[in-house]
Coordinates of C-alpha atoms in Angstrom, one line a residue:
Chain A
X3 CA 97.9 96.8 58.4
X4 CA 101.2 97.7 56.8
X5 CA 100.1 101.2 56.0
X6 CA 99.3 101.9 59.6
X7 CA 101.7 102.6 62.4
X8 CA 99.5 101.0 65.0
X9 CA 96.9 98.3 65.3
X10 CA 93.4 99.6 65.8
X11 CA 93.2 101.2 69.3
X12 CA 97.0 100.8 69.8
X13 CA 97.0 97.3 71.5
X14 CA 97.5 94.2 69.4
X15 CA 94.6 91.8 69.0
X16 CA 96.0 89.1 71.3
X17 CA 96.3 91.6 74.1
X18 CA 92.8 92.9 73.6
X19 CA 91.6 89.3 73.6
X20 CA 93.3 88.7 77.0
X21 CA 91.8 91.9 78.4
X22 CA 88.3 91.1 77.1
X23 CA 88.5 87.7 78.8
X24 CA 89.4 89.5 82.1
X25 CA 86.5 91.9 81.6
X26 CA 84.0 89.1 80.9
X27 CA 85.2 87.3 84.0
X28 CA 84.8 90.5 86.0
X29 CA 81.3 91.0 84.6
X30 CA 80.4 87.4 85.6
X31 CA 81.6 88.0 89.2
X32 CA 80.6 91.6 90.0
X33 CA 83.2 93.3 92.2
X34 CA 85.8 90.6 92.0
X35 CA 89.3 91.8 91.1
X36 CA 90.5 89.8 88.0
X37 CA 94.2 89.8 87.5
X38 CA 95.3 90.6 83.9
X39 CA 98.7 91.0 82.2
X40 CA 98.8 94.8 82.1
X41 CA 100.9 96.2 79.3
X42 CA 103.2 99.2 79.2
X43 CA 101.3 102.1 77.7
X44 CA 102.8 105.2 76.2
X45 CA 101.9 107.2 79.3
X46 CA 103.0 107.0 82.9
X47 CA 101.4 104.9 85.6
X48 CA 98.8 107.0 87.4
X49 CA 97.6 108.6 84.2
X50 CA 95.0 106.0 83.4
X51 CA 97.0 103.1 81.9
X52 CA 94.4 100.6 83.2
X53 CA 91.5 102.6 82.0
X54 CA 93.1 103.1 78.6
X55 CA 93.7 99.4 78.1
X56 CA 90.1 98.6 79.1
X57 CA 88.8 101.3 76.7
X58 CA 91.1 100.0 73.9
X59 CA 89.7 96.4 74.5
X60 CA 86.0 97.4 74.3
X61 CA 86.3 100.1 71.6
X62 CA 84.9 99.5 68.1
X63 CA 85.3 101.7 65.1
X64 CA 81.7 102.8 65.4
X65 CA 82.0 104.0 69.0
X66 CA 81.9 107.6 70.1
X67 CA 84.4 108.2 72.8
X68 CA 84.4 110.7 75.7
X69 CA 87.1 111.2 78.4
X70 CA 86.5 113.1 81.7
X71 CA 89.1 113.9 84.3
X72 CA 87.6 114.9 87.7
X73 CA 84.4 115.7 85.7
X74 CA 86.2 117.9 83.2
X75 CA 86.6 117.3 79.4
X76 CA 89.3 119.9 79.0
X77 CA 92.1 119.0 81.5
X78 CA 95.4 117.5 80.4
X79 CA 94.6 113.9 81.2
X80 CA 91.3 114.0 79.4
X81 CA 92.7 115.8 76.4
X82 CA 95.7 113.6 75.9
X83 CA 93.7 110.3 76.2
X84 CA 91.1 111.6 73.8
X85 CA 93.8 112.5 71.3
X86 CA 95.5 109.2 71.9
X87 CA 92.4 107.3 70.7
X88 CA 91.7 109.8 67.9
X89 CA 95.2 109.0 66.6
X90 CA 95.3 105.3 67.2
X91 CA 91.6 104.3 66.6
X92 CA 90.2 107.1 64.5
X93 CA 87.0 107.0 66.6
X94 CA 84.6 109.9 66.9
X95 CA 85.0 111.8 70.1
X96 CA 82.6 114.0 72.0
X97 CA 82.3 115.9 75.2
X98 CA 78.5 115.3 75.4
X99 CA 77.7 112.5 77.9
X100 CA 74.5 111.4 76.1
X101 CA 76.3 111.1 72.7
X102 CA 79.1 108.9 74.0
X103 CA 79.1 105.1 73.8
X104 CA 82.4 104.6 75.7
X105 CA 83.2 107.1 78.5
X106 CA 86.6 106.8 80.2
X107 CA 86.5 108.6 83.5
X108 CA 89.0 109.6 86.2
X109 CA 87.3 110.0 89.6
X110 CA 83.8 111.1 88.6
X111 CA 80.5 109.7 87.3
X112 CA 78.8 112.1 84.9
X113 CA 75.8 114.0 86.4
X114 CA 73.6 113.1 83.4
X115 CA 72.1 109.7 83.9
X116 CA 73.8 107.0 81.8
X117 CA 71.7 104.7 79.5
X118 CA 71.8 101.1 78.4
X119 CA 74.4 100.5 75.8
X120 CA 76.9 102.9 77.3
X121 CA 80.2 101.8 78.9
X122 CA 81.8 103.7 81.7
X123 CA 85.5 102.9 82.1
X124 CA 87.1 104.0 85.4
X125 CA 90.8 104.6 86.0
X126 CA 91.7 102.9 89.2
X127 CA 94.9 103.7 91.2
X128 CA 94.5 101.1 94.0
X129 CA 91.9 98.4 93.4
X130 CA 92.2 96.8 96.8
X131 CA 89.9 98.4 99.3
X132 CA 91.6 96.6 102.2
X133 CA 95.1 97.7 101.1
X134 CA 95.9 100.2 103.8
X135 CA 94.4 98.0 106.5
X136 CA 96.1 94.8 105.6
X137 CA 99.2 95.2 103.5
X138 CA 99.6 91.5 102.6
X139 CA 98.0 90.8 99.2
X140 CA 97.9 87.1 100.0
X141 CA 95.9 87.9 103.1
X142 CA 93.5 90.3 101.5
X143 CA 92.7 87.8 98.7
X144 CA 91.9 85.3 101.4
X145 CA 89.7 87.8 103.1
X146 CA 87.8 88.4 99.9
X147 CA 87.4 84.8 99.2
X148 CA 86.1 84.1 102.7
X149 CA 84.0 87.2 102.9
X150 CA 85.9 88.5 106.0
X151 CA 85.1 92.1 105.8
X152 CA 85.1 93.1 109.5
X153 CA 88.3 95.0 108.9
X154 CA 86.6 97.4 106.5
X155 CA 84.3 98.5 109.2
X156 CA 87.3 99.0 111.5
X157 CA 88.4 101.8 109.1
X158 CA 85.0 103.4 109.3
X159 CA 85.0 103.0 113.1
X160 CA 88.4 104.8 113.2
X161 CA 86.9 107.6 111.1
X162 CA 84.0 108.1 113.5
X163 CA 86.2 107.9 116.6
X164 CA 88.6 110.5 115.3
X165 CA 86.3 112.9 113.4
X166 CA 82.8 112.2 114.9
X167 CA 81.5 111.1 111.5
X168 CA 82.6 108.9 108.6
X169 CA 85.2 111.2 107.2
X170 CA 86.0 109.1 104.2
X171 CA 84.9 111.3 101.3
X172 CA 86.2 109.5 98.3
X173 CA 87.0 105.9 97.3
X174 CA 84.2 105.0 99.8
X175 CA 84.0 101.2 100.0
X176 CA 80.9 99.5 98.7
X177 CA 79.5 96.0 98.8
X178 CA 78.5 94.5 95.5
X179 CA 75.4 92.2 95.3
X180 CA 75.9 91.4 99.0
X181 CA 79.2 89.7 98.2
X182 CA 82.5 91.5 97.3
X183 CA 83.6 94.7 99.0
X184 CA 84.9 96.9 96.2
X185 CA 86.9 100.1 95.9
X186 CA 84.8 102.3 93.5
X187 CA 88.1 104.2 92.5
X188 CA 88.5 107.6 94.0
X189 CA 85.1 109.0 93.0
X190 CA 83.6 111.3 95.6
X191 CA 81.1 109.5 97.8
X192 CA 78.5 111.9 96.3
X193 CA 78.7 109.6 93.3
X194 CA 78.3 106.3 95.2
X195 CA 74.5 106.1 94.9
X196 CA 74.9 106.2 91.1
X197 CA 77.0 103.0 91.1
X198 CA 74.0 100.8 92.0
X199 CA 71.2 100.1 89.5
X200 CA 73.1 101.9 86.7
X201 CA 71.8 100.9 83.2
X202 CA 75.4 101.3 81.7
X203 CA 78.2 98.8 82.0
X204 CA 80.9 99.9 84.5
X205 CA 84.4 98.7 84.0
X206 CA 87.3 99.4 86.3
X207 CA 90.9 99.1 85.1
X208 CA 94.0 99.4 87.3
X209 CA 97.1 99.3 85.1
X210 CA 100.0 99.3 87.6
X211 CA 98.2 96.9 89.9
X212 CA 97.1 94.7 87.0
X213 CA 93.5 94.3 88.1
X214 CA 90.2 94.6 86.2
X215 CA 86.8 94.5 87.9
X216 CA 83.3 95.3 86.7
X217 CA 79.7 96.1 87.5
X218 CA 77.2 94.7 85.0
X219 CA 74.1 96.9 84.4
X220 CA 71.6 97.2 87.2
X221 CA 73.9 95.7 89.9
X222 CA 73.0 96.1 93.5
X223 CA 75.7 98.3 95.1
X224 CA 75.6 99.3 98.8
X225 CA 77.9 101.8 100.5
X226 CA 79.2 100.4 103.8
X227 CA 78.1 102.2 107.0
X228 CA 77.0 101.8 110.6
X229 CA 73.4 101.5 111.8
X230 CA 73.8 104.7 113.9
X231 CA 76.0 106.4 111.4
X232 CA 74.4 105.8 108.0
X233 CA 76.0 106.5 104.7
X234 CA 75.5 110.1 103.4
X235 CA 76.3 111.3 99.9
X236 CA 77.8 114.7 100.6
X237 CA 78.7 117.7 98.5
X238 CA 79.6 121.4 99.1
X239 CA 76.5 123.2 100.3
X240 CA 76.2 125.7 97.5
X241 CA 74.6 126.1 94.1
X242 CA 76.9 126.1 91.0
X243 CA 78.3 129.6 90.4
X244 CA 78.0 129.3 86.7
X245 CA 74.8 127.4 86.0
X246 CA 73.1 127.6 89.4
X247 CA 72.6 123.8 89.7
X248 CA 71.7 122.6 93.2
X249 CA 72.1 118.9 92.6
X250 CA 75.6 118.6 91.1
X251 CA 78.9 117.8 92.6
X252 CA 81.0 121.0 93.0
X253 CA 84.6 122.1 92.7
X254 CA 85.8 124.9 94.9
X255 CA 87.8 127.4 92.9
X256 CA 90.0 130.0 94.7
X257 CA 89.7 133.2 92.6
X258 CA 92.1 135.6 94.2
X259 CA 94.7 136.1 97.0
X260 CA 92.1 137.5 99.4
X261 CA 90.3 134.2 99.8
X262 CA 87.4 134.8 97.4
X263 CA 86.1 131.5 96.0
X264 CA 83.4 130.2 93.8
X265 CA 81.8 126.8 93.5
X266 CA 81.3 125.3 90.1
X267 CA 80.1 122.0 88.7
X268 CA 82.9 119.6 88.4
X269 CA 81.1 118.0 85.4
X270 CA 81.9 120.6 82.7
X271 CA 79.5 119.0 80.1
X272 CA 76.6 119.2 82.5
X273 CA 77.4 122.8 83.4
X274 CA 77.8 124.0 79.8
X275 CA 74.6 122.2 78.8
X276 CA 72.7 123.9 81.6
X277 CA 74.2 127.3 80.7
X278 CA 73.2 126.8 77.1
X279 CA 69.7 126.1 78.2
X280 CA 69.6 129.5 79.9
X281 CA 70.4 128.7 83.5
X282 CA 72.6 131.2 85.2
X283 CA 74.5 131.2 88.5
X284 CA 75.5 134.2 90.6
X285 CA 79.1 134.2 89.3
X286 CA 78.2 133.8 85.6
X287 CA 79.7 136.6 83.5
Chain B
X5 CA 76.9 71.5 134.2
X6 CA 75.7 68.7 132.1
X7 CA 78.5 68.8 129.6
X8 CA 81.3 68.3 132.1
X9 CA 81.9 64.8 130.7
X10 CA 82.7 66.0 127.2
X11 CA 86.2 67.5 127.0
X12 CA 86.2 70.9 125.4
X13 CA 89.4 70.0 123.5
X14 CA 90.8 66.5 122.9
X15 CA 94.2 66.2 121.3
X16 CA 95.2 62.8 120.0
X17 CA 98.6 61.7 119.0
X18 CA 99.5 65.1 117.6
X19 CA 102.9 65.2 115.8
X20 CA 104.8 67.8 113.8
X21 CA 108.2 67.3 112.2
X22 CA 110.5 69.8 110.6
X23 CA 112.2 67.5 108.2
X24 CA 114.3 65.2 110.3
X25 CA 113.9 67.4 113.3
X26 CA 111.0 66.7 115.7
X27 CA 108.7 69.6 116.5
X28 CA 106.4 67.8 118.8
X29 CA 105.6 64.1 118.8
X30 CA 102.7 62.0 119.9
X31 CA 101.0 64.4 122.2
X32 CA 97.6 63.5 123.6
X33 CA 95.5 65.1 126.3
X34 CA 92.0 66.2 127.2
X35 CA 91.0 69.7 128.3
X36 CA 87.7 70.0 130.2
X37 CA 85.5 73.2 130.3
X38 CA 86.8 75.7 132.8
X39 CA 90.2 74.1 133.0
X40 CA 93.5 75.8 132.6
X41 CA 96.3 73.8 131.3
X42 CA 99.9 74.8 131.4
X43 CA 102.6 73.6 129.0
X44 CA 106.2 74.2 130.3
X45 CA 109.6 73.3 128.9
X46 CA 112.8 75.0 127.9
X47 CA 113.3 76.9 124.6
X48 CA 113.0 74.5 121.6
X49 CA 111.1 71.9 123.5
X50 CA 108.2 72.1 121.1
X51 CA 105.7 73.8 123.3
X52 CA 105.0 76.7 120.8
X53 CA 104.9 74.2 117.9
X54 CA 102.3 72.3 119.8
X55 CA 100.3 75.4 120.6
X56 CA 100.4 76.6 117.0
X57 CA 99.3 73.1 115.7
X58 CA 96.3 73.1 118.1
X59 CA 95.3 76.7 117.2
X60 CA 95.5 76.0 113.5
X61 CA 98.4 78.2 112.7
X62 CA 100.6 75.2 111.7
X63 CA 99.5 72.1 109.9
X64 CA 100.5 69.0 112.0
X65 CA 101.8 65.9 110.2
X66 CA 99.4 63.6 112.0
X67 CA 96.9 63.5 114.9
X68 CA 93.6 64.9 115.8
X69 CA 92.5 68.1 117.5
X70 CA 88.8 67.6 118.5
X71 CA 87.0 70.7 119.7
X72 CA 83.5 70.6 121.2
X73 CA 81.9 73.2 118.9
X74 CA 78.9 75.1 120.2
X75 CA 76.6 74.0 117.4
X76 CA 77.7 70.7 116.0
X77 CA 79.4 69.1 119.0
X78 CA 82.9 67.5 118.9
X79 CA 84.6 68.0 115.6
X80 CA 88.2 67.5 114.4
X81 CA 89.4 71.1 113.6
X82 CA 92.1 69.8 111.3
X83 CA 89.5 68.3 109.0
X84 CA 87.4 71.5 109.0
X85 CA 87.4 73.8 105.9
X86 CA 89.5 76.9 106.2
X87 CA 86.4 79.3 106.5
X88 CA 85.1 77.2 109.3
X89 CA 88.4 77.2 111.1
X90 CA 88.8 80.9 110.7
X91 CA 85.3 81.5 112.0
X92 CA 86.1 79.4 115.0
X93 CA 89.3 81.4 115.5
X94 CA 87.4 84.6 115.8
X95 CA 84.4 83.4 117.8
X96 CA 85.1 80.4 120.2
X97 CA 88.8 80.7 120.2
X98 CA 91.3 83.4 121.1
X99 CA 95.0 83.5 120.7
X100 CA 97.2 85.8 122.9
X101 CA 100.7 86.3 121.3
X102 CA 103.8 86.6 123.4
X103 CA 104.6 89.9 121.6
X104 CA 101.5 92.1 121.8
X105 CA 102.5 93.7 118.4
X106 CA 101.8 90.4 116.7
X107 CA 98.3 90.3 118.0
X108 CA 97.4 94.0 117.7
X109 CA 96.9 96.4 114.8
X110 CA 99.3 99.0 115.7
X111 CA 97.9 101.6 113.3
X112 CA 94.4 101.3 114.7
X113 CA 93.1 102.9 117.9
X114 CA 92.6 100.8 121.1
X115 CA 88.8 101.0 120.6
X116 CA 89.2 99.8 117.0
X117 CA 91.4 96.9 118.1
X118 CA 88.9 95.7 120.6
X119 CA 86.0 96.3 118.2
X120 CA 87.5 94.4 115.3
X121 CA 86.4 91.0 116.4
X122 CA 82.9 92.4 117.1
X123 CA 82.7 93.8 113.6
X124 CA 84.1 90.6 112.1
X125 CA 81.1 88.7 113.5
X126 CA 78.7 91.3 112.2
X127 CA 78.3 94.1 114.7
X128 CA 77.3 97.2 112.8
X129 CA 76.2 99.6 115.5
X130 CA 78.9 102.1 116.3
X131 CA 77.5 103.1 119.7
X132 CA 77.3 99.5 120.9
X133 CA 80.7 98.6 119.6
X134 CA 82.2 101.6 121.4
X135 CA 80.3 100.8 124.6
X136 CA 81.6 97.3 124.6
X137 CA 85.1 98.4 123.9
X138 CA 85.0 101.0 126.8
X139 CA 83.7 98.3 129.1
X140 CA 86.5 95.9 128.1
X141 CA 89.2 98.5 128.5
X142 CA 88.0 99.1 132.0
X143 CA 88.0 95.4 132.7
X144 CA 91.7 95.1 131.7
X145 CA 92.5 98.2 133.7
X146 CA 93.1 100.6 130.9
X147 CA 91.8 104.1 131.4
X148 CA 88.7 104.4 129.2
X149 CA 89.9 107.9 128.2
X150 CA 92.6 106.2 126.1
X151 CA 90.2 104.5 123.8
X152 CA 91.1 106.6 120.8
X153 CA 94.9 106.3 121.4
X154 CA 96.9 104.0 119.2
X155 CA 98.7 101.0 120.9
X156 CA 102.0 102.5 119.9
X157 CA 101.6 105.0 122.7
X158 CA 100.9 102.3 125.2
X159 CA 103.5 100.6 127.5
X160 CA 104.3 96.9 127.0
X161 CA 102.0 95.8 129.9
X162 CA 99.2 97.9 128.6
X163 CA 99.6 96.5 125.1
X164 CA 99.5 93.0 126.4
X165 CA 96.3 93.8 128.4
X166 CA 94.8 95.4 125.3
X167 CA 95.6 92.3 123.3
X168 CA 93.8 90.2 125.9
X169 CA 90.7 92.5 125.8
X170 CA 90.7 92.3 122.0
X171 CA 90.7 88.5 122.2
X172 CA 88.1 88.1 125.0
X173 CA 85.6 90.6 123.7
X174 CA 83.6 88.0 121.7
X175 CA 83.4 85.7 124.7
X176 CA 85.5 82.8 123.5
X177 CA 85.4 79.5 125.3
X178 CA 89.1 78.5 124.7
X179 CA 92.1 80.8 124.9
X180 CA 95.5 79.9 123.7
X181 CA 98.3 81.9 125.3
X182 CA 101.9 81.9 124.1
X183 CA 104.1 83.3 126.9
X184 CA 101.6 86.0 127.9
X185 CA 104.0 87.5 130.4
X186 CA 107.2 87.2 128.3
X187 CA 109.3 90.4 128.2
X188 CA 107.4 92.2 130.9
X189 CA 109.0 93.3 134.2
X190 CA 108.1 91.5 137.3
X191 CA 105.6 93.9 138.9
X192 CA 103.7 94.3 135.6
X193 CA 103.8 90.5 135.2
X194 CA 102.2 90.1 138.6
X195 CA 99.3 92.5 137.8
X196 CA 98.8 90.8 134.4
X197 CA 98.7 87.4 136.0
X198 CA 96.3 88.6 138.6
X199 CA 94.0 90.0 135.9
X200 CA 94.2 86.9 133.7
X201 CA 93.4 84.8 136.7
X202 CA 90.3 86.7 137.6
X203 CA 89.1 86.9 134.0
X204 CA 89.5 83.2 133.6
X205 CA 87.6 82.5 136.8
X206 CA 84.8 85.1 136.0
X207 CA 84.2 84.0 132.4
X208 CA 84.7 80.3 133.1
X209 CA 87.3 80.2 130.3
X210 CA 89.4 77.2 129.4
X211 CA 92.9 78.1 128.5
X212 CA 96.1 76.5 127.3
X213 CA 99.1 78.5 128.5
X214 CA 102.6 77.9 127.1
X215 CA 105.4 79.4 129.2
X216 CA 108.8 78.7 130.5
X217 CA 108.0 80.4 133.7
X218 CA 107.0 78.0 136.4
X219 CA 105.6 80.8 138.6
X220 CA 103.1 81.6 135.9
X221 CA 101.7 78.0 135.8
X222 CA 101.8 77.8 139.5
X223 CA 99.4 80.7 139.7
X224 CA 97.2 80.0 136.7
X225 CA 97.2 76.4 135.7
X226 CA 95.1 73.6 137.1
X227 CA 97.1 71.0 135.2
X228 CA 100.6 70.9 133.8
X229 CA 102.4 69.2 131.0
X230 CA 106.2 69.2 130.9
X231 CA 107.8 68.9 127.5
X232 CA 111.3 68.1 126.4
X233 CA 112.6 67.6 122.9
X234 CA 109.1 67.4 121.5
X235 CA 107.8 64.8 123.9
X236 CA 105.6 65.1 127.0
X237 CA 107.7 63.8 129.8
X238 CA 105.4 64.4 132.7
X239 CA 101.9 65.6 133.3
X240 CA 99.5 65.9 136.2
X241 CA 98.0 68.4 138.6
X242 CA 100.2 71.5 138.8
X243 CA 101.0 71.4 142.5
X244 CA 101.6 67.7 142.3
X245 CA 104.1 68.1 139.4
X246 CA 105.9 71.0 140.9
X247 CA 106.0 69.8 144.5
X248 CA 106.8 66.2 143.7
X249 CA 108.5 66.0 140.2
X250 CA 109.1 62.5 139.0
X251 CA 110.9 62.8 135.8
X252 CA 114.5 63.9 136.1
X253 CA 114.0 66.7 133.6
X254 CA 111.1 68.1 135.7
X255 CA 113.3 67.8 138.8
X256 CA 116.0 69.8 137.0
X257 CA 113.4 72.4 135.9
X258 CA 112.0 72.8 139.4
X259 CA 115.4 73.0 141.0
X260 CA 116.5 75.7 138.6
X261 CA 114.1 78.3 139.9
X262 CA 116.1 81.1 141.5
X263 CA 115.2 81.7 145.1
X264 CA 115.4 85.3 146.3

């Protein structure tokens, strides 16, 4: 170890052990927020310190690592975290979803279906779904332990009374295996149906809030709703401007000062893959 | 009614001390279905401590609070597990705070406030929840058009009425009220009392009302308990206690009412 500046994947082995224990507990109790001793990471809070620690704890030298930020492989957050693990763990990195064994994500689930053996690591800013309804952490923990989730529906009720429909469009609360209500991190609700029955392991790390939670493969995950206002996975009603995909989640990009705009896949890997396969959207050059 | 012989709530030798200081000591009474009991006394006499001990907000040092539960019959609520007690608190019980802000969610609309207890016991149909909320707002004399307004935009009297609607929406059998008219001006008080009285009569509620205002108990309560320094010094029918007070403290209390 003396010839190296850092231990493998930056964190020391005792820290990784502690995080792995939290992950195992989280997997054993799907949706339950496990407290862990979050470390200072060489990046600011809000940049994925929780996700990075979880990735570091599960990573092996044989892994292939992918980072996406809002679906994209080429934004600052994604590039810097990818470089971080290239430098500290010398792992192979990729942008292809199907080639990766560990995928760290900020606010998206890849369009391409995940497979068994893959691990999806989410960066979570606020793990507590009840936070803005009940500010006392002591009280929300009690509500989780006693399964008192009526308040979560109060939030959805307020949405409908104010907007006529459930206007929550990201961080849409879900119920895991009929037990814990969980914040799926700020993924668009378009991605919510992909949480349940997923063959990959899903791990959630919140660094500042010091919480880890997890969904084992093929977990039952249900988005909360009302009988007369059922959950709807929504997206912009357009095809992708570059690859023409009808079924992917889209970013709206303003292209000039006159209000012109285009809709493109937020998942860059999915979009480039489709373009390489010959699909073309109306805005493709 | 067949169950008239079983008290809805039996309190036995309930005591709570704050260190060397006595909160309330050795309180026993029975409350029968449909009965309204008033607890009066000056500030610091232990009446709020007693109420909070009964409602499960404070853990008493000794005694029993036996509630006639709908399913399992009489049970000591102090020996219940916390989930059971909290379930009771949002179904069969209701608690009206003196300050409406303590009992309401100020960041949530009036409809959401009323609907919360419904959703807490499993209501998942938006239209039904909203219908019930509208109905209850009307019953407590709040314009149904204000269903989407937050309680912060309501006057003190309206907030208090909203709190009552929020508590009664699940049809509780026992209501604890801590100074429900405190801090309201006299005409608003009168309307509120009138409303509480008709709700209690219509729904056949039992209630325990803590107050220092003898006019409130005169209007609402069937029976009365007078507390001083943590002890019950006199109890009986309201009119009897107020018209013919026996204990010297009760005599002082009754004679202290300002005549206008």
